[in-house]
Coordinates of C-alpha atoms in Angstrom, one line a residue:
M233 CA 1.1 -309.9 15.8
Q234 CA -1.9 -309.4 17.9
R235 CA -1.9 -306.6 20.5
R236 CA -3.4 -306.4 24.0
D237 CA -3.9 -303.3 25.1
G238 CA 28.4 -285.0 44.8
S239 CA 31.6 -280.1 48.6
L240 CA 29.7 -277.9 46.3
S241 CA 28.1 -274.4 46.5
S242 CA 24.4 -274.3 47.0
R243 CA 23.8 -273.5 43.4
A244 CA 26.0 -276.4 42.3
W245 CA 24.1 -278.7 44.6
T246 CA 20.9 -277.5 43.1
L247 CA 22.2 -278.5 39.6
V248 CA 23.3 -281.9 40.9
V249 CA 19.9 -282.4 42.4
G250 CA 18.3 -281.3 39.2
V251 CA 20.1 -284.0 37.3
L252 CA 18.9 -286.6 39.7
A253 CA 15.4 -285.3 39.3
L254 CA 15.3 -285.6 35.6
G255 CA 12.5 -287.6 34.7
L256 CA 10.3 -289.4 36.8
L257 CA 7.1 -290.4 36.9
P258 CA 4.2 -292.0 37.8
V259 CA 1.1 -297.7 31.2
A260 CA -1.9 -298.0 30.4
P261 CA -2.4 -300.7 28.0
A262 CA -2.0 -300.4 24.4
A263 CA -4.6 -301.6 22.0
E264 CA -5.1 -303.6 18.9
A265 CA -2.0 -303.2 16.7
R266 CA -2.7 -301.4 13.4
P267 CA -0.5 -300.2 10.6
S268 CA 1.1 -297.2 12.2
A269 CA 2.6 -294.8 9.7
P270 CA 0.1 -292.5 8.0
S271 CA 0.0 -292.6 4.3
Q272 CA 2.4 -290.2 2.6
A273 CA 2.0 -288.7 -0.8
V274 CA 5.8 -288.5 -1.3
E275 CA 8.6 -290.9 -2.1
C276 CA 10.6 -291.6 1.0
G277 CA 13.7 -293.7 1.6
T278 CA 15.0 -295.2 4.8
R279 CA 17.2 -292.2 5.6
F280 CA 16.3 -289.1 7.5
P281 CA 15.7 -286.1 5.2
T282 CA 18.2 -283.3 5.5
Y283 CA 16.9 -280.1 7.1
V284 CA 19.4 -277.4 8.1
R285 CA 18.3 -273.9 8.8
A286 CA 20.7 -271.2 10.1
P287 CA 19.4 -269.2 13.1
G288 CA 17.9 -265.9 11.9
A289 CA 17.4 -264.1 15.2
G290 CA 18.9 -263.7 18.6
V291 CA 17.2 -263.2 21.9
G292 CA 15.0 -260.1 22.1
A293 CA 12.7 -259.4 25.0
V294 CA 12.7 -261.6 28.1
L295 CA 9.5 -261.5 30.1
G296 CA 10.1 -263.0 33.6
D297 CA 7.6 -264.2 36.1
V298 CA 4.6 -263.4 33.9
P299 CA 1.4 -264.0 35.9
I300 CA -1.4 -266.1 34.4
T301 CA -4.5 -266.3 36.6
M302 CA -6.5 -269.5 36.4
S303 CA -10.3 -269.8 36.8
D304 CA -10.0 -270.9 40.4
G305 CA -7.9 -267.8 41.3
A306 CA -4.5 -269.5 41.4
V307 CA -1.7 -267.5 39.7
L308 CA 0.8 -269.5 37.7
R309 CA 3.9 -267.8 36.4
A310 CA 6.0 -268.2 33.3
N311 CA 9.1 -266.9 31.6
V312 CA 8.7 -265.9 28.0
T313 CA 11.7 -265.3 25.7
L314 CA 11.0 -263.6 22.4
P315 CA 13.1 -263.5 19.2
N316 CA 14.9 -260.3 18.2
R317 CA 12.6 -259.7 15.2
R318 CA 9.1 -258.5 14.5
G319 CA 6.4 -260.8 15.7
P320 CA 4.0 -262.3 16.2
F321 CA 5.6 -265.7 16.7
P322 CA 4.7 -269.3 17.0
T323 CA 5.2 -270.5 20.6
A324 CA 7.2 -273.5 22.0
L325 CA 5.6 -274.2 25.3
T326 CA 7.3 -276.2 28.1
I327 CA 5.5 -276.9 31.4
T328 CA 8.0 -277.9 34.1
G329 CA 7.8 -279.0 37.7
Y330 CA 11.4 -278.3 38.3
G331 CA 11.5 -274.5 38.4
K332 CA 11.4 -272.4 35.3
G333 CA 14.4 -270.3 36.5
T334 CA 16.8 -273.2 35.9
D335 CA 19.3 -272.7 33.2
F336 CA 19.4 -276.5 32.8
G337 CA 17.5 -276.9 29.5
A338 CA 16.7 -280.6 30.2
L339 CA 14.8 -279.6 33.3
G340 CA 12.6 -277.1 31.5
G341 CA 14.9 -274.1 30.9
T342 CA 14.6 -271.9 27.8
D343 CA 15.8 -273.5 24.5
P344 CA 17.9 -270.7 22.8
G345 CA 17.9 -272.7 19.6
L346 CA 14.2 -272.4 19.1
V347 CA 14.3 -268.7 20.0
G348 CA 17.0 -268.1 17.4
H349 CA 14.8 -269.8 14.8
G350 CA 11.9 -267.5 15.5
Y351 CA 9.9 -269.1 18.2
A352 CA 8.6 -267.5 21.3
V353 CA 9.8 -269.9 24.0
M354 CA 7.6 -270.0 27.1
V355 CA 8.5 -272.0 30.3
L356 CA 5.7 -272.4 32.8
D357 CA 6.0 -273.5 36.4
D358 CA 3.3 -276.1 36.9
R359 CA 0.7 -275.6 39.6
G360 CA 2.2 -275.9 43.1
T361 CA 5.8 -275.7 41.9
G362 CA 8.4 -273.0 41.5
T363 CA 6.7 -269.6 41.5
S364 CA 3.2 -270.9 40.8
Q365 CA 0.5 -271.0 43.4
G366 CA -1.6 -274.0 44.3
Q367 CA -0.9 -277.5 45.4
W368 CA 1.1 -279.9 43.3
D369 CA -0.6 -283.2 42.9
S370 CA 1.2 -285.0 40.1
W371 CA -1.4 -284.2 37.4
G372 CA -4.7 -284.2 39.2
D373 CA -7.8 -282.9 37.5
R374 CA -7.2 -279.2 38.4
T375 CA -3.6 -279.3 37.3
V376 CA -4.5 -280.7 33.9
A377 CA -7.3 -278.2 33.5
D378 CA -4.7 -275.4 33.9
Y379 CA -3.2 -276.4 30.6
R380 CA -6.1 -275.5 28.4
E381 CA -6.5 -272.1 30.3
V382 CA -2.7 -271.4 29.7
L383 CA -3.1 -272.1 26.0
D384 CA -6.1 -269.7 25.9
W385 CA -3.8 -267.0 27.5
I386 CA -1.0 -267.6 25.0
V387 CA -3.4 -267.2 22.0
D388 CA -4.5 -263.8 23.4
Q389 CA -0.9 -262.4 23.7
P390 CA 0.2 -259.8 21.2
W391 CA 3.5 -261.7 20.6
S392 CA 1.6 -264.9 19.8
D393 CA 0.4 -265.9 16.3
G394 CA -1.9 -268.5 17.9
R395 CA 0.2 -271.6 17.0
V396 CA 1.8 -273.7 19.8
G397 CA 4.2 -276.6 19.8
M398 CA 4.5 -278.6 23.1
T399 CA 7.9 -279.8 24.0
G400 CA 10.1 -281.1 26.8
A401 CA 11.8 -284.1 28.4
S402 CA 10.5 -286.4 31.1
Y403 CA 8.2 -284.4 33.3
M404 CA 7.9 -281.8 30.6
G405 CA 7.3 -284.5 28.0
I406 CA 4.4 -285.8 30.0
T407 CA 2.9 -282.3 30.4
S408 CA 3.3 -281.8 26.7
L409 CA 1.2 -284.9 26.0
L410 CA -1.4 -284.0 28.6
A411 CA -1.7 -280.5 27.2
A412 CA -2.2 -281.9 23.7
A413 CA -4.8 -284.2 24.9
S414 CA -6.9 -281.2 26.0
G415 CA -7.8 -280.8 22.4
H416 CA -7.0 -277.1 22.4
P417 CA -6.8 -275.9 18.7
A418 CA -3.7 -273.8 19.3
V419 CA -1.6 -277.0 19.8
K420 CA -0.3 -278.0 16.4
A421 CA 2.5 -280.5 17.3
V422 CA 4.2 -282.3 20.2
F423 CA 7.9 -283.2 20.5
A424 CA 8.2 -285.3 23.7
T425 CA 11.4 -286.8 25.0
V426 CA 11.4 -289.7 27.4
P427 CA 7.8 -289.4 28.6
M428 CA 6.1 -292.1 30.6
G429 CA 3.1 -293.9 29.2
D430 CA 1.5 -295.8 32.1
S431 CA 2.4 -294.3 35.5
Y432 CA 1.8 -297.6 37.3
R433 CA 3.3 -300.2 35.1
D434 CA 6.1 -298.1 33.6
I435 CA 7.6 -296.9 36.9
A436 CA 5.6 -296.5 40.1
G437 CA 4.5 -300.1 40.6
A438 CA 6.2 -302.2 38.0
G439 CA 5.6 -305.9 38.8
G440 CA 3.4 -304.9 41.7
Q441 CA 6.3 -303.5 43.7
G442 CA 6.9 -300.0 44.8
N443 CA 9.7 -298.0 43.1
L444 CA 11.4 -296.9 46.3
A445 CA 14.6 -295.9 44.5
F446 CA 13.3 -293.2 42.2
I447 CA 9.8 -292.3 43.2
P448 CA 10.7 -290.8 46.7
L449 CA 13.6 -289.0 45.2
W450 CA 11.4 -287.5 42.5
L451 CA 8.6 -286.5 44.7
G452 CA 10.9 -284.7 47.0
L453 CA 12.8 -283.0 44.2
V454 CA 9.7 -281.6 42.5
T455 CA 9.3 -279.5 45.6
G456 CA 13.1 -279.0 46.3
L457 CA 14.0 -277.8 42.8
G458 CA 11.0 -275.5 42.6
L459 CA 12.0 -273.8 45.9
A460 CA 15.6 -273.4 44.7
Y461 CA 14.8 -271.1 41.8
G462 CA 13.5 -267.9 43.2
T463 CA 10.3 -269.1 44.9
P464 CA 8.8 -266.2 46.8
A465 CA 8.9 -266.7 50.6
G466 CA 5.1 -266.7 50.8
L467 CA 5.0 -269.7 48.5
V468 CA 7.6 -271.8 50.3
A469 CA 5.4 -272.7 53.2
E470 CA 2.5 -273.4 50.8
H471 CA 4.6 -275.8 48.7
L472 CA 5.9 -277.6 51.8
I473 CA 2.5 -278.0 53.2
G474 CA 1.3 -279.3 49.9
A475 CA 4.1 -281.9 49.9
A476 CA 3.1 -283.0 53.4
Q477 CA -0.5 -283.3 52.3
F478 CA 0.1 -285.2 49.1
Q479 CA 3.6 -286.7 48.7
V480 CA 4.1 -288.1 52.2
P481 CA 0.8 -289.9 52.5
L482 CA 1.2 -291.3 49.0
L483 CA 4.5 -292.9 49.8
A484 CA 3.4 -294.1 53.1
Q485 CA 0.3 -295.8 51.7
E486 CA 2.3 -297.5 48.9
V487 CA 4.9 -298.8 51.5
V488 CA 2.2 -300.3 53.7
G489 CA 0.2 -301.8 50.9
G490 CA -2.6 -299.3 50.8
L491 CA -4.6 -298.3 47.6
P492 CA -1.6 -296.6 45.9
A493 CA 0.2 -299.9 45.9
Y494 CA -2.4 -301.1 43.4
D495 CA -3.4 -299.9 40.0
G496 CA -6.6 -297.8 39.8
P497 CA -8.1 -294.4 39.1
F498 CA -5.2 -292.5 40.8
W499 CA -2.6 -293.9 38.4
R500 CA -4.9 -293.9 35.4
Q501 CA -5.5 -290.2 35.9
R502 CA -1.7 -289.7 35.6
S503 CA -1.0 -291.9 32.6
P504 CA -0.6 -290.2 29.2
I505 CA -1.4 -293.5 27.4
D506 CA -4.9 -293.3 28.8
V507 CA -5.6 -290.1 26.9
A508 CA -3.5 -290.9 23.9
D509 CA -6.6 -291.4 21.8
R510 CA -7.4 -287.7 22.4
I511 CA -4.1 -286.5 21.0
T512 CA -4.7 -285.8 17.3
V513 CA -1.7 -283.6 16.4
P514 CA 1.6 -284.8 14.9
T515 CA 3.7 -286.2 17.7
F516 CA 7.4 -287.1 17.9
L517 CA 8.6 -289.4 20.7
V518 CA 12.2 -289.9 21.8
G519 CA 13.1 -292.8 24.1
G520 CA 16.0 -294.8 25.4
L521 CA 16.8 -298.5 25.6
D522 CA 18.0 -297.9 29.2
D523 CA 15.6 -295.1 30.0
L524 CA 13.1 -295.1 32.9
F525 CA 10.3 -295.3 30.3
Q526 CA 11.8 -298.1 28.2
R527 CA 8.3 -299.6 28.2
G528 CA 6.2 -296.5 27.9
V529 CA 7.6 -294.8 24.9
P530 CA 7.1 -297.5 22.3
M531 CA 3.6 -298.3 23.7
L532 CA 2.7 -294.6 23.5
Y533 CA 3.9 -294.6 19.9
E534 CA 1.8 -297.6 19.1
R535 CA -1.3 -296.1 20.7
L536 CA -0.8 -292.7 18.9
A537 CA 0.3 -294.0 15.5
D538 CA -3.0 -295.7 14.7
H539 CA -4.7 -292.3 14.4
T540 CA -2.2 -289.4 14.1
D541 CA 1.1 -288.7 12.4
T542 CA 3.7 -290.1 14.8
R543 CA 7.4 -290.7 14.8
M544 CA 9.6 -292.5 17.3
L545 CA 13.4 -292.5 17.9
I546 CA 14.9 -294.8 20.5
G547 CA 18.7 -294.6 21.2
P548 CA 21.2 -296.3 23.5
W549 CA 20.4 -293.9 26.3
T550 CA 19.6 -293.7 30.0
H551 CA 17.2 -291.0 31.3
T552 CA 20.0 -288.4 31.6
T553 CA 21.9 -289.2 28.4
T554 CA 19.1 -288.9 25.9
G555 CA 20.3 -287.6 22.5
Q556 CA 24.0 -288.1 23.2
G557 CA 26.1 -289.2 20.2
L558 CA 23.7 -287.6 17.7
P559 CA 24.0 -286.8 14.9
T560 CA 25.4 -290.1 13.8
G561 CA 24.5 -293.1 11.7
G562 CA 22.3 -291.0 9.5
V563 CA 20.3 -289.7 12.5
P564 CA 20.2 -285.9 13.0
S565 CA 20.5 -284.4 16.5
E566 CA 17.5 -284.1 18.7
G567 CA 17.5 -280.3 18.3
Q568 CA 17.5 -280.6 14.5
L569 CA 14.6 -283.0 14.6
R570 CA 12.6 -280.8 17.0
L571 CA 13.1 -277.8 14.7
Q572 CA 12.2 -279.8 11.6
W573 CA 9.1 -281.2 13.3
F574 CA 7.9 -277.8 14.5
D575 CA 8.7 -275.9 11.3
Q576 CA 6.6 -278.5 9.4
H577 CA 3.7 -278.9 11.7
V578 CA 3.6 -275.7 13.7
R579 CA 4.7 -273.2 11.0
G580 CA 3.3 -275.2 8.1
R581 CA 6.6 -275.3 6.1
D582 CA 7.6 -278.2 3.9
T583 CA 10.7 -279.4 5.8
G584 CA 10.6 -283.0 4.6
A585 CA 9.3 -284.2 8.0
A586 CA 6.9 -286.5 6.2
C587 CA 10.0 -288.6 5.2
I588 CA 11.3 -289.1 8.7
P589 CA 11.2 -292.8 9.2
P590 CA 8.2 -293.8 11.4
V591 CA 10.3 -295.8 13.8
T592 CA 14.1 -295.6 14.3
Q593 CA 15.8 -297.8 16.9
Y594 CA 19.3 -298.4 18.0
V595 CA 20.2 -302.1 17.8
R596 CA 22.6 -303.3 20.5
G597 CA 25.1 -305.8 19.1
Q598 CA 24.9 -304.3 15.7
E599 CA 25.7 -300.9 17.2
R600 CA 23.7 -299.0 14.6
Y601 CA 20.3 -297.4 14.1
V602 CA 17.7 -299.1 11.9
S603 CA 14.3 -297.9 10.8
S604 CA 11.0 -299.6 10.5
P605 CA 7.5 -298.8 9.3
T606 CA 5.9 -299.8 12.6
W607 CA 6.4 -300.8 16.2
P608 CA 6.4 -303.7 16.9
V609 CA 8.6 -304.3 13.8
P610 CA 7.3 -306.5 11.0
D611 CA 8.3 -310.1 10.4
L612 CA 8.5 -311.2 14.1
T613 CA 8.5 -314.8 15.2
A614 CA 7.9 -316.0 18.7
R615 CA 10.9 -318.2 19.8
R616 CA 10.8 -319.9 23.2
W617 CA 14.0 -320.8 25.1
H618 CA 13.6 -323.3 28.0
L619 CA 15.4 -323.0 31.4
Q620 CA 17.1 -326.3 32.1
G621 CA 18.0 -327.7 35.5
D622 CA 21.7 -327.8 34.6
G623 CA 21.7 -324.0 34.0
S624 CA 21.6 -324.3 30.3
L625 CA 19.1 -322.4 28.1
T626 CA 17.9 -324.4 25.1
L627 CA 15.2 -324.4 22.4
A628 CA 14.4 -327.9 23.4
P629 CA 11.9 -328.3 26.2
P630 CA 12.9 -330.1 29.4
V631 CA 12.3 -333.8 29.8
A632 CA 10.8 -335.7 32.6
G633 CA 12.9 -335.9 35.7
S634 CA 14.9 -332.7 34.9
A635 CA 16.5 -331.0 38.0
S636 CA 15.2 -327.9 39.6
R637 CA 17.2 -325.0 41.2
S638 CA 16.5 -322.8 44.2
Y639 CA 17.3 -319.4 45.6
L640 CA 16.8 -317.7 49.0
A641 CA 14.7 -314.5 49.0
V642 CA 17.3 -312.3 50.7
P643 CA 17.1 -308.6 49.7
V644 CA 20.7 -308.2 48.3
T645 CA 20.3 -308.8 44.6
G646 CA 20.1 -306.1 41.9
L647 CA 22.6 -303.7 43.5
C648 CA 25.1 -303.7 40.6
T649 CA 23.3 -304.3 37.3
R650 CA 22.1 -302.6 34.2
S651 CA 18.8 -302.2 36.1
T652 CA 20.6 -300.2 38.8
S653 CA 21.9 -297.9 36.2
Q654 CA 18.5 -297.6 34.6
W655 CA 16.6 -296.7 37.8
L656 CA 19.3 -294.4 39.2
I657 CA 19.2 -292.6 35.8
G658 CA 22.8 -293.7 34.8
L659 CA 24.5 -292.5 37.9
V660 CA 26.3 -295.7 38.7
P661 CA 29.8 -297.1 37.9
E662 CA 30.3 -298.3 34.4
S663 CA 31.1 -301.8 35.6
C664 CA 27.6 -302.1 36.9
A665 CA 25.9 -300.5 34.0
H666 CA 27.4 -302.8 31.4
D667 CA 28.1 -306.1 33.3
N668 CA 25.7 -308.0 35.4
R669 CA 28.1 -310.7 36.6
I670 CA 28.5 -309.6 40.2
D671 CA 24.7 -309.8 40.7
E672 CA 24.5 -313.1 38.8
L673 CA 26.6 -314.8 41.6
L674 CA 23.6 -314.5 43.8
G675 CA 21.0 -315.7 41.4
L676 CA 20.2 -318.5 39.0
T677 CA 21.6 -318.2 35.5
Y678 CA 20.5 -320.1 32.4
T679 CA 22.8 -319.6 29.4
T680 CA 22.8 -320.8 25.8
E681 CA 25.6 -322.2 23.8
P682 CA 27.4 -319.6 21.6
F683 CA 25.2 -318.5 18.7
T684 CA 26.4 -319.4 15.3
T685 CA 24.1 -317.0 13.4
E686 CA 22.9 -313.6 14.3
T687 CA 19.6 -313.4 16.1
V688 CA 17.8 -310.1 16.4
I689 CA 15.4 -309.5 19.3
N690 CA 12.9 -306.6 19.0
G691 CA 9.9 -305.9 21.2
P692 CA 8.5 -307.1 24.5
I693 CA 9.6 -310.3 26.2
Q694 CA 7.7 -312.7 28.4
A695 CA 9.3 -315.1 31.0
D696 CA 7.1 -317.9 32.2
V697 CA 8.6 -319.1 35.5
W698 CA 7.2 -322.2 37.2
L699 CA 8.1 -322.1 40.9
T700 CA 7.4 -323.3 44.4
T701 CA 8.0 -321.5 47.6
D702 CA 7.7 -322.2 51.3
K703 CA 6.2 -318.8 51.9
T704 CA 2.9 -317.3 50.9
D705 CA 4.4 -315.0 48.2
A706 CA 7.5 -314.7 46.1
V707 CA 9.4 -312.0 44.2
V708 CA 10.8 -313.0 40.9
S709 CA 13.2 -310.7 39.0
V710 CA 14.3 -311.7 35.5
A711 CA 17.2 -310.2 33.5
V712 CA 17.9 -310.8 29.9
S713 CA 21.6 -310.5 29.0
D714 CA 24.0 -310.8 26.1
V715 CA 27.1 -312.7 27.2
A716 CA 30.3 -311.8 25.2
P717 CA 33.1 -314.3 24.6
D718 CA 35.2 -312.6 27.4
G719 CA 32.3 -313.4 29.8
T720 CA 30.9 -309.9 30.1
S721 CA 27.2 -310.2 30.7
R722 CA 25.6 -307.0 29.2
G723 CA 22.0 -306.6 30.4
L724 CA 19.4 -305.9 27.7
S725 CA 16.2 -305.7 29.7
N726 CA 14.5 -306.7 33.0
G727 CA 11.2 -307.7 34.4
L728 CA 9.9 -308.6 37.8
L729 CA 6.7 -309.7 39.4
L730 CA 5.2 -310.5 42.8
A731 CA 3.7 -314.0 42.4
S732 CA 0.5 -312.8 44.0
H733 CA 0.0 -310.4 41.1
R734 CA 0.3 -313.2 38.5
A735 CA -3.3 -312.8 37.2
V736 CA -3.4 -312.0 33.5
D737 CA -6.1 -310.4 31.4
P738 CA -5.8 -312.3 28.1
A739 CA -7.8 -309.7 26.2
R740 CA -5.2 -307.1 27.0
S741 CA -2.1 -309.3 26.6
R742 CA -0.1 -309.4 23.4
L743 CA 0.1 -312.5 21.4
L744 CA 2.7 -313.5 18.7
D745 CA 2.3 -316.7 16.8
G746 CA -0.4 -317.7 19.2
Q747 CA 1.9 -317.3 22.2
S748 CA 1.7 -314.7 24.9
I749 CA 4.7 -312.4 24.6
Q750 CA 3.5 -309.5 26.8
P751 CA 1.2 -310.4 29.7
W752 CA -1.1 -307.7 31.0
H753 CA -1.5 -307.9 34.8
P754 CA -4.4 -306.0 36.4
F755 CA -2.4 -305.2 39.6
T756 CA -5.6 -304.6 41.5
Q757 CA -6.6 -305.9 45.0
A758 CA -9.5 -307.8 43.4
A759 CA -7.1 -309.6 41.0
T760 CA -4.6 -310.7 43.7
L761 CA -4.1 -314.5 43.9
N762 CA -3.0 -316.5 46.8
V763 CA 0.2 -318.4 46.7
T764 CA 0.1 -321.8 48.3
P765 CA 3.4 -323.0 49.9
G766 CA 4.8 -326.0 48.1
E767 CA 2.3 -325.8 45.2
P768 CA 3.8 -325.4 41.6
T769 CA 2.8 -321.9 40.4
L770 CA 3.2 -320.4 37.0
V771 CA 4.4 -316.7 37.2
P772 CA 4.2 -315.0 33.8
I773 CA 6.5 -312.0 33.9
E774 CA 6.6 -309.0 31.5
V775 CA 10.1 -308.1 30.5
F776 CA 10.3 -304.5 29.0
P777 CA 10.8 -304.2 25.2
T778 CA 14.3 -304.0 23.8
S779 CA 16.2 -304.0 20.5
A780 CA 19.4 -306.2 20.3
A781 CA 21.3 -308.6 18.2
I782 CA 23.0 -311.7 19.7
V783 CA 25.9 -312.0 17.2
P784 CA 27.9 -315.2 16.5
G785 CA 30.1 -316.2 19.4
H786 CA 27.8 -314.5 22.0
R787 CA 25.4 -316.2 24.2
L788 CA 21.9 -315.4 25.5
R789 CA 21.4 -315.5 29.3
I790 CA 18.4 -315.4 31.6
T791 CA 19.1 -314.6 35.2
I792 CA 16.5 -315.1 38.0
T793 CA 16.9 -313.4 41.4
P794 CA 14.5 -312.6 44.2
Y795 CA 15.0 -308.8 44.2
D796 CA 15.8 -305.9 42.0
L797 CA 17.3 -303.4 44.5
P798 CA 17.2 -300.5 44.7
H799 CA 14.6 -300.3 42.0
A800 CA 11.8 -302.2 43.5
V801 CA 10.6 -303.2 47.0
P802 CA 7.4 -305.1 47.6
P803 CA 4.8 -303.4 49.7
M804 CA 5.1 -304.4 53.4
P805 CA 2.6 -307.2 53.5
S806 CA 4.0 -309.0 50.5
G807 CA 7.5 -308.2 51.6
L808 CA 6.9 -310.0 54.8
D809 CA 5.1 -312.8 53.1
S810 CA 8.1 -313.5 50.8
F811 CA 11.1 -312.5 53.0
L812 CA 13.7 -315.3 53.4
G813 CA 11.6 -317.8 51.5
T814 CA 13.2 -320.6 49.5
V815 CA 12.0 -320.3 45.9
T816 CA 12.5 -323.3 43.6
V817 CA 12.4 -322.7 39.9
L818 CA 11.0 -325.8 38.2
S819 CA 12.4 -327.2 34.9
D820 CA 10.7 -330.4 34.0
A821 CA 8.3 -331.6 31.4
A822 CA 5.2 -330.8 33.5
H823 CA 6.5 -327.4 34.6
P824 CA 8.7 -326.0 31.7
S825 CA 10.0 -322.7 32.8
S826 CA 10.9 -320.6 29.7
V827 CA 11.2 -317.3 28.1
V828 CA 9.7 -316.3 24.8
L829 CA 11.3 -313.6 22.7
P830 CA 10.3 -311.7 19.5
V831 CA 12.9 -312.6 16.9
V832 CA 13.3 -311.2 13.4
D833 CA 15.5 -312.4 10.6
A834 CA 18.7 -310.3 10.7
T835 CA 19.1 -310.3 6.9
A836 CA 15.5 -309.1 6.5
V837 CA 16.1 -306.2 8.9
A838 CA 19.4 -305.2 7.2
A839 CA 17.8 -305.2 3.8
R840 CA 14.7 -303.3 4.8
T841 CA 15.9 -300.8 7.5
A842 CA 19.7 -300.2 7.6
L843 CA 20.6 -296.6 7.9
T844 CA 24.4 -296.6 8.5
A845 CA 26.8 -298.0 11.1
S846 CA 26.9 -295.6 14.0
G847 CA 30.6 -295.9 14.6

């Protein structure tokens, strides 16, 4: 493969809001794929090595609201929890934007497990959040510069032995990566759960559309949660003014099609994948098949694994369910893995971490975890299915005179789908999260005959949709689903694109067997292409990577709709240009709409990578 580069008390309400906030954020491209697992001087199998260590200490001193003065005079504050034993200690550092006072560990609260195992656990309020001074700007230059200064401060503390492991989920996973990219010698390892890779392509502007479901919520909650956990009165006004100066204009500009609606320096500054080459410490990434950063985590892995010791675990999780169900299927719990990783790479103990499989993914359909030496997995073949005018999906291309099908661009589709669950971080009815059929009534579906042999899909997907429209732009949303014999249409992944953003950079797109399987769109103003009403137009759409098996008796389905609400809304100019347009999907010999998937032989996967059944 060739690579392209809820009536509740105020505190209860705060916790609910906190859950909603879990994880946003604002991909930079990956690069040439190289063998990813560093060489190991040990014999390793396909199973996770056992590492169990009983806690040796309880909580000792708790240092609250510790001031740390930055070089520009801003005072950041942290909570530090020390083990009940003689120090000094290695430090587990989490940098949060959600208020260090939360007892919600996933939002950046103290991890008692690490304290019990002898780590000083420090939780820092990021600049402009919680009890820290300054203006929050979603990882601008000054904020990122803070991280190196904070690390200097840790090294100088009497309770610190000078060794630091960066850890956290979502926002805190992102800050962990950015701190490691500073190159500070105190950072010895990273354990990042559901971090984003590319702020624009992963979440803020996927497909050239604004994420007006999650982004406004997240931006508001960074400020709201920080104020909820003991923020001094003098800082409340400062944080609110900061929000008015940064967050409000940012959203407004994206809605009206200003510069933030396009990729550029603002988003690149806030994309961990753009600094991945500067992360040289062992890094463990945890992702989810239905997570916000379904795209970003594997691409971060790919970028990191070519030059540093990196591991990746992807489970059947949304953004708020990461780690649920573990240990199972031979895979330890997330907490066990973090301890093993840190004891090996921060403390320098031999914990067997070298034998953790490089890549472990949950395979839908098989309902188990499998391991692999790389991502993308080996032995992939590009297999193209064609969208036929009669609604079928076949390996045979369409013939001359095949029919076409049309939809009306009315913003009602996407409201009850897997995608809804993904972008509302799992807070939707189960019927929507696991069955797309309601939404499919309003779109165009293309479905195969029942499969007679198992087909495993692993990696990114590309949909090549030929269309015409009577407007000057069009929104195309693509869903890939596994249809069970009872008719349930379980969504596997999604992609979408504004037709005016169809330009592709071939040098940064991913090829498989000579076919493009992951197009890289520039998403800049300069790369915008006109859409001529009535003219056949090829729209190559990136569908986020997934891991699934279509088992015998099941069918593969591609669904095309005009919108993916509430996830994505086109910026106002494009929205007006496409609203109520009639879009016709072409399926003929000259305009063969299709989808190309990365397929691997199921028996080869089982022989090479099976851990155990997860049930």
